[in-house]
XYZ file of N, CA and C in Angstrom:
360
model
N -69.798 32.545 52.048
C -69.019 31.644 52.853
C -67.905 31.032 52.006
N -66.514 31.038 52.329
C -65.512 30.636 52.008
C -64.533 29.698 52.975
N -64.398 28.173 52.873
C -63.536 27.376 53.141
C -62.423 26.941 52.347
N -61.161 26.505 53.049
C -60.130 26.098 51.857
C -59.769 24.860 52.679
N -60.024 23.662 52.082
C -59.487 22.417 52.622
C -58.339 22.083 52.149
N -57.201 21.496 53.147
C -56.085 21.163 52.176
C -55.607 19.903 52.628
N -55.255 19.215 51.532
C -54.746 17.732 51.539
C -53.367 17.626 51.020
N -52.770 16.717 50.883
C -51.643 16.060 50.655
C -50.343 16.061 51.526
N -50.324 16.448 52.280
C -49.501 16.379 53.519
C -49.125 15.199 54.047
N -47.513 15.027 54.449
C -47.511 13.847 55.211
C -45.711 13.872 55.291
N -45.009 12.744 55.403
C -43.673 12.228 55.772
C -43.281 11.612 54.697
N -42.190 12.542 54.048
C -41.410 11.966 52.404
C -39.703 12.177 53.541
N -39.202 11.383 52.456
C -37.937 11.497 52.343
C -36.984 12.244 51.708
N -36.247 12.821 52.177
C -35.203 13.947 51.739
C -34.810 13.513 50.008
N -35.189 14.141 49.026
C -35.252 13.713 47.543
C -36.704 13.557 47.171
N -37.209 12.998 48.131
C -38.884 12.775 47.484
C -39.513 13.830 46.567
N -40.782 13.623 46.966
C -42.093 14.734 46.259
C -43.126 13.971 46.936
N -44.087 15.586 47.002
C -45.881 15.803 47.429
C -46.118 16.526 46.842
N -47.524 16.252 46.961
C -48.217 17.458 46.070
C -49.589 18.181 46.761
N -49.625 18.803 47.292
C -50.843 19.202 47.922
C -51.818 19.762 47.114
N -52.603 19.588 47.815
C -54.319 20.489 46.939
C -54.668 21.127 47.808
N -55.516 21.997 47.286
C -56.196 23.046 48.337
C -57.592 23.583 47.683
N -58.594 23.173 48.363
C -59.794 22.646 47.570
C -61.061 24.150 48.065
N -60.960 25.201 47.342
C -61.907 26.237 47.402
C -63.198 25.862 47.433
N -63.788 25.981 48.272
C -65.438 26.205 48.943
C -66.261 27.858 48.651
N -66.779 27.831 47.600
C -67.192 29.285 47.531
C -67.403 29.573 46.110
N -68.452 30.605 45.559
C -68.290 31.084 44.386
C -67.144 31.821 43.610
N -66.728 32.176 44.170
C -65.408 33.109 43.698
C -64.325 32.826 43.311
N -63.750 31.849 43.319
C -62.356 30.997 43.125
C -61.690 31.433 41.684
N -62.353 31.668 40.860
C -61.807 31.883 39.400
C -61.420 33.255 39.666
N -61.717 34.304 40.433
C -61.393 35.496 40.312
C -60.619 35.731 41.881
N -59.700 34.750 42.584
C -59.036 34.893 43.691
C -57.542 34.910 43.288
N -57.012 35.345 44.130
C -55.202 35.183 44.044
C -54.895 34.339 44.995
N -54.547 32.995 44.728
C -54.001 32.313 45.560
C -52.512 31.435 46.384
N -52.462 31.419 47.076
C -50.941 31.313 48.065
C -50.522 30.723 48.748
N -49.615 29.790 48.734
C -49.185 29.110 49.465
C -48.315 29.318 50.871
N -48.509 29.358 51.755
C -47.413 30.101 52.886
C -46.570 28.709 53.350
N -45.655 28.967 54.393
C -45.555 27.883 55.317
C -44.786 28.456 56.550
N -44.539 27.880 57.932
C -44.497 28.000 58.911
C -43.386 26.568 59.607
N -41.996 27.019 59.992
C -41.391 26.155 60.673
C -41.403 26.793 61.946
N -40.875 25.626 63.124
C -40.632 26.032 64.916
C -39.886 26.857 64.470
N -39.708 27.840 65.014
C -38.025 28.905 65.416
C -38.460 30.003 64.090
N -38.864 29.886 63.398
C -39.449 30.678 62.004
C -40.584 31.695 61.334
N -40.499 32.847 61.113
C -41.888 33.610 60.573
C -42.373 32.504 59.319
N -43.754 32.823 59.135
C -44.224 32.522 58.187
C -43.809 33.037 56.817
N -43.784 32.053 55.670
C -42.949 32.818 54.604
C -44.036 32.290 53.321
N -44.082 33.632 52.197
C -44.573 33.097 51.815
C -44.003 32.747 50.588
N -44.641 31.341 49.847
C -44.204 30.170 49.329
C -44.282 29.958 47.725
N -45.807 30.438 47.393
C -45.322 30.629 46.169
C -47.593 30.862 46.013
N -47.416 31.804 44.509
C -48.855 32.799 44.683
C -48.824 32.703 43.114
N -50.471 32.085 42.654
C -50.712 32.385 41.301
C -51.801 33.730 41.224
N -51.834 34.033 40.275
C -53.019 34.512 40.014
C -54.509 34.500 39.847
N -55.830 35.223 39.658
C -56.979 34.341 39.383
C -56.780 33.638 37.338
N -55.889 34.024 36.640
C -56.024 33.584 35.578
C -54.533 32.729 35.493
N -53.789 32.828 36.657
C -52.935 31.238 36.149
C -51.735 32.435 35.575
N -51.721 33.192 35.033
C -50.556 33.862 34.350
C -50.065 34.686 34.879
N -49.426 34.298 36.116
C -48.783 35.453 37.346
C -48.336 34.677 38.304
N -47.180 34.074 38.106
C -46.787 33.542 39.242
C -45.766 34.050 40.052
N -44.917 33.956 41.337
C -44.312 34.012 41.656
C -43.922 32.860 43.027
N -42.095 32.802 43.235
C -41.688 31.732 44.223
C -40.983 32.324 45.237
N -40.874 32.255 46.109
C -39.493 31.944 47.119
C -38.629 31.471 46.285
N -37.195 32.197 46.440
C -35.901 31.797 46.298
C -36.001 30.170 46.810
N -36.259 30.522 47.475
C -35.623 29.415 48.418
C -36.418 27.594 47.721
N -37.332 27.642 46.684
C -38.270 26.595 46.080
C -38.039 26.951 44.416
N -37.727 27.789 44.039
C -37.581 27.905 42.562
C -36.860 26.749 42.320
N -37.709 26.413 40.932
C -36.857 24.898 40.539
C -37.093 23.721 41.081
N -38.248 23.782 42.335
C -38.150 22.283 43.073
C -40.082 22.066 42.913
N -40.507 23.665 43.674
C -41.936 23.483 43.413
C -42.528 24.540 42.485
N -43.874 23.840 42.224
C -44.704 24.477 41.094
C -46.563 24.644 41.075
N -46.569 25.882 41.310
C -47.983 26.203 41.907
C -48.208 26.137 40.380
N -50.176 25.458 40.969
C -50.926 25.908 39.476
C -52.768 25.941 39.974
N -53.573 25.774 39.310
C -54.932 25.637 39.685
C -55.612 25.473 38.751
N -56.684 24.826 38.711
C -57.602 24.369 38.014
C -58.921 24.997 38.783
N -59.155 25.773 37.773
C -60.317 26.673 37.960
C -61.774 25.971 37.971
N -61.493 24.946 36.955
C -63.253 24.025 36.835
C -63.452 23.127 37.842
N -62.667 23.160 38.791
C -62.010 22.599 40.065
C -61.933 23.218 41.035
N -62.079 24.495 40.950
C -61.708 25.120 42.507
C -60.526 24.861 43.583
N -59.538 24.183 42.738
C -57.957 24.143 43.308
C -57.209 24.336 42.868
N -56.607 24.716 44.121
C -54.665 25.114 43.690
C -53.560 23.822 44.145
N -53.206 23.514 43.579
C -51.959 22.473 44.006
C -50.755 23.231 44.081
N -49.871 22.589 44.931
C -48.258 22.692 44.884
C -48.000 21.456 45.000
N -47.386 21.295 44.202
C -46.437 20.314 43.492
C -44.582 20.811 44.283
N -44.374 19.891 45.539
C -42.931 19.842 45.585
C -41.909 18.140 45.253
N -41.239 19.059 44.516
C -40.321 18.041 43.934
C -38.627 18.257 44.966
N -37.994 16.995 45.122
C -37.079 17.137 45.816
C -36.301 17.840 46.712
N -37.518 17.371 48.002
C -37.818 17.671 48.678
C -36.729 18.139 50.107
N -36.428 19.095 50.598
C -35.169 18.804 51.359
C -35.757 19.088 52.818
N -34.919 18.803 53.909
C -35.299 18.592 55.078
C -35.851 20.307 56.155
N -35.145 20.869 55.073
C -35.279 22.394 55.456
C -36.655 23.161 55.176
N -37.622 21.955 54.088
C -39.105 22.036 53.613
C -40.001 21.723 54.780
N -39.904 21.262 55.775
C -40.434 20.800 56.784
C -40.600 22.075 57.622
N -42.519 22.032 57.775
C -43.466 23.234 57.841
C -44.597 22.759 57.739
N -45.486 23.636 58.283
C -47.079 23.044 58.077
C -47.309 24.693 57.190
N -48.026 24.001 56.332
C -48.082 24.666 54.980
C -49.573 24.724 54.849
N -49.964 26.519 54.568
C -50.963 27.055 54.802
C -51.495 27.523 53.258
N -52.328 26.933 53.010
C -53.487 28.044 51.696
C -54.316 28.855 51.864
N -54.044 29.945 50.828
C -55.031 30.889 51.275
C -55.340 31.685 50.078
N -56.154 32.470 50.093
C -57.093 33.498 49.070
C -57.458 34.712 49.377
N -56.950 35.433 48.645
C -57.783 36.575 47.878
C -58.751 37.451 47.149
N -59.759 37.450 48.026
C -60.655 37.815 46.942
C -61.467 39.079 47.536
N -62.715 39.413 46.113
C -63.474 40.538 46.806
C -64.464 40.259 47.478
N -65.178 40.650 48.773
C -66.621 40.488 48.936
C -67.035 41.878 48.633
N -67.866 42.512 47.868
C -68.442 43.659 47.998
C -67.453 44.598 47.432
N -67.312 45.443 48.125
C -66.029 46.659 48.495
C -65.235 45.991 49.052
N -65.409 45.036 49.822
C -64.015 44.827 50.460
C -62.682 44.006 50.057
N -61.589 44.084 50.532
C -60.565 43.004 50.143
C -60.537 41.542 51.236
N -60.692 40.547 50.931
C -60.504 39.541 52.065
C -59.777 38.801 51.862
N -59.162 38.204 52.921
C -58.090 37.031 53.256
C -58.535 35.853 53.697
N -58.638 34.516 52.837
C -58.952 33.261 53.537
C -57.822 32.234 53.526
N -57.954 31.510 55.124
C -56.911 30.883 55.168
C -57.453 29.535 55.197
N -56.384 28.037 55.003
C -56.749 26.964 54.910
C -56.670 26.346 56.733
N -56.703 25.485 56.965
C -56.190 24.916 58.504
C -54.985 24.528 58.548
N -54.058 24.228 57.265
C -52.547 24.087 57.441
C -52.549 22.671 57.176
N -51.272 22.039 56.630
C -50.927 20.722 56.316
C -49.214 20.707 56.723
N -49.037 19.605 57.747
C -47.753 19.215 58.406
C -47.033 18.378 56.812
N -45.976 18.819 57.004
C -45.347 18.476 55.657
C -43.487 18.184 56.307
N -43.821 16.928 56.584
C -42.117 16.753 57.363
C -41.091 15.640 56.299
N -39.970 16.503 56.282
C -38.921 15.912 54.959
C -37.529 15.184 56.204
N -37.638 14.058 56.338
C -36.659 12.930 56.884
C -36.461 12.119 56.964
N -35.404 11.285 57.014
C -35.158 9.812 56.464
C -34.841 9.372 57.968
């Protein structure tokens, strides 16, 4: 059984910062790839920015390089994103999710999403 709870969500101001967590439920977390997506009205889901299970593999969206910064703490079972100056175009409910193996198989777990609205 695998849950991903996610917190830090809420209403900053255009310049601000949040930082979300995303809190792994499950044995496996040290050996998952994990990801941040997000989702605006009118918009596909995009995804946001993805570490590795050892932290040394990251990658961003163009569109966040320079503002946010995925990381995780493994003795912890979370991944944070860290967004820094924040612009109104960030506004999305922002999804975590994982990678991992059960068995043979490959699986996908998703979080329930966190509303993340940037306006003054």
């Amino acid at each position: 059984q695998v849950q991903l709870v996610e917190s830090g969500g809420g209403l900053v101001q255009p310049g601000g910062s949040l930082r979300l967590s995303c809190l792994f439920s499950g044995p496996t977390f040290s050996s998952a790839t994990m990801s941040w997506h997000r989702r605006s009205p009118g918009n596909e889901r995009e995804l946001v920015a993805s570490i590795s299970d050892s932290g040394r593999k990251i990658t961003y969206a163009d569109s966040v390089k320079g503002r946010f910064t995925i990381s995780r703490d493994n003795a912890k079972n979370t991944v944070y994103l860290q967004m820094n100056r924040l612009k109104p175009e960030d506004t999305a409910v922002y999804f975590c999710s994982a990678v991992r193996l059960s068995g043979l198989k490959v699986i996908k777990d998703w979080g329930q999403g966190t509303q993340v609205t940037v306006s003054s």
